[in-house]
PDB file of C-alpha atoms in Angstrom:
ATOM      1  CA  MET A   1       6.590 157.681-186.130  1.00 91.00           C
ATOM      2  CA  LYS A   2       4.595 160.038-183.969  1.00 96.00           C
ATOM      3  CA  VAL A   3       2.927 160.028-180.813  1.00 97.00           C
ATOM      4  CA  GLY A   4      -0.325 157.968-181.127  1.00 97.00           C
ATOM      5  CA  ASP A   5       1.044 155.735-183.711  1.00 97.00           C
ATOM      6  CA  LYS A   6       0.876 151.731-183.241  1.00 98.00           C
ATOM      7  CA  ALA A   7       4.589 150.344-183.179  1.00 98.00           C
ATOM      8  CA  LYS A   8       6.049 146.920-182.483  1.00 97.00           C
ATOM      9  CA  ALA A   9       9.152 146.756-180.276  1.00 97.00           C
ATOM     10  CA  ASN A  10      11.996 144.236-181.016  1.00 97.00           C
ATOM     11  CA  PRO A  11      12.532 141.640-178.513  1.00 97.00           C
ATOM     12  CA  ALA A  12      16.226 142.773-178.173  1.00 96.00           C
ATOM     13  CA  ILE A  13      14.936 145.645-175.830  1.00 95.00           C
ATOM     14  CA  THR A  14      11.811 143.910-174.391  1.00 95.00           C
ATOM     15  CA  GLY A  15      13.551 140.863-173.055  1.00 95.00           C
ATOM     16  CA  LEU A  16      10.587 138.883-174.239  1.00 95.00           C
ATOM     17  CA  ASP A  17      10.248 136.178-176.793  1.00 96.00           C
ATOM     18  CA  THR A  18       7.989 138.106-179.387  1.00 96.00           C
ATOM     19  CA  TRP A  19       7.607 141.548-180.805  1.00 97.00           C
ATOM     20  CA  ILE A  20       5.310 143.597-178.483  1.00 96.00           C
ATOM     21  CA  GLU A  21       2.805 145.979-180.060  1.00 97.00           C
ATOM     22  CA  GLY A  22       1.839 149.278-178.407  1.00 98.00           C
ATOM     23  CA  ILE A  23       1.103 152.955-178.629  1.00 98.00           C
ATOM     24  CA  VAL A  24       3.842 155.447-179.075  1.00 98.00           C
ATOM     25  CA  ILE A  25       3.813 157.680-176.137  1.00 98.00           C
ATOM     26  CA  ASP A  26       6.797 159.794-176.675  1.00 98.00           C
ATOM     27  CA  VAL A  27       9.555 160.476-179.327  1.00 98.00           C
ATOM     28  CA  GLU A  28      12.819 162.182-178.206  1.00 97.00           C
ATOM     29  CA  ASN A  29      15.658 163.408-180.348  1.00 97.00           C
ATOM     30  CA  ASN A  30      18.490 162.459-177.978  1.00 96.00           C
ATOM     31  CA  PRO A  31      21.781 164.153-179.127  1.00 96.00           C
ATOM     32  CA  PHE A  32      23.968 161.171-177.976  1.00 96.00           C
ATOM     33  CA  ILE A  33      21.996 158.146-179.583  1.00 95.00           C
ATOM     34  CA  GLY A  34      19.544 159.555-181.945  1.00 97.00           C
ATOM     35  CA  ILE A  35      15.862 159.162-181.996  1.00 97.00           C
ATOM     36  CA  VAL A  36      14.335 157.455-178.949  1.00 98.00           C
ATOM     37  CA  ILE A  37      10.917 155.977-179.026  1.00 98.00           C
ATOM     38  CA  SER A  38       8.742 154.889-176.028  1.00 98.00           C
ATOM     39  CA  ILE A  39       5.797 152.528-176.520  1.00 98.00           C
ATOM     40  CA  LYS A  40       3.092 151.360-173.844  1.00 98.00           C
ATOM     41  CA  ASP A  41       1.511 148.077-174.546  1.00 97.00           C
ATOM     42  CA  ALA A  42      -2.053 146.832-173.650  1.00 96.00           C
ATOM     43  CA  LEU A  43      -0.738 145.750-170.127  1.00 96.00           C
ATOM     44  CA  GLY A  44       0.477 149.108-169.273  1.00 97.00           C
ATOM     45  CA  ARG A  45       4.342 148.141-169.529  1.00 97.00           C
ATOM     46  CA  ILE A  46       6.505 150.918-171.139  1.00 97.00           C
ATOM     47  CA  PHE A  47       9.434 150.055-173.472  1.00 97.00           C
ATOM     48  CA  TYR A  48      11.720 152.525-174.841  1.00 97.00           C
ATOM     49  CA  GLY A  49      14.992 152.527-177.041  1.00 97.00           C
ATOM     50  CA  GLN A  50      16.664 153.546-180.271  1.00 97.00           C
ATOM     51  CA  SER A  51      14.251 153.895-183.225  1.00 96.00           C
ATOM     52  CA  LYS A  52      16.104 150.870-184.800  1.00 96.00           C
ATOM     53  CA  TYR A  53      14.421 148.580-182.361  1.00 97.00           C
ATOM     54  CA  PHE A  54      10.902 149.673-183.500  1.00 97.00           C
ATOM     55  CA  GLU A  55       8.754 149.188-186.657  1.00 97.00           C
ATOM     56  CA  PRO A  56       5.273 150.332-187.354  1.00 97.00           C
ATOM     57  CA  ALA A  57       2.456 148.050-186.530  1.00 90.00           C
TER      58      ALA A  57
END
């Protein structure tokens, strides 16, 4: 994934009941936990976490 792509965030990191769709705003290569993705949803909320918690929308 790259900045500007649409992605869905897993409920495991959002704390919500459903997958949340948003736009990728940052992709970071963290040396400790690997790729970290940040998305911003339509309500302006930002969710981030390891890439395993995200999938393309």
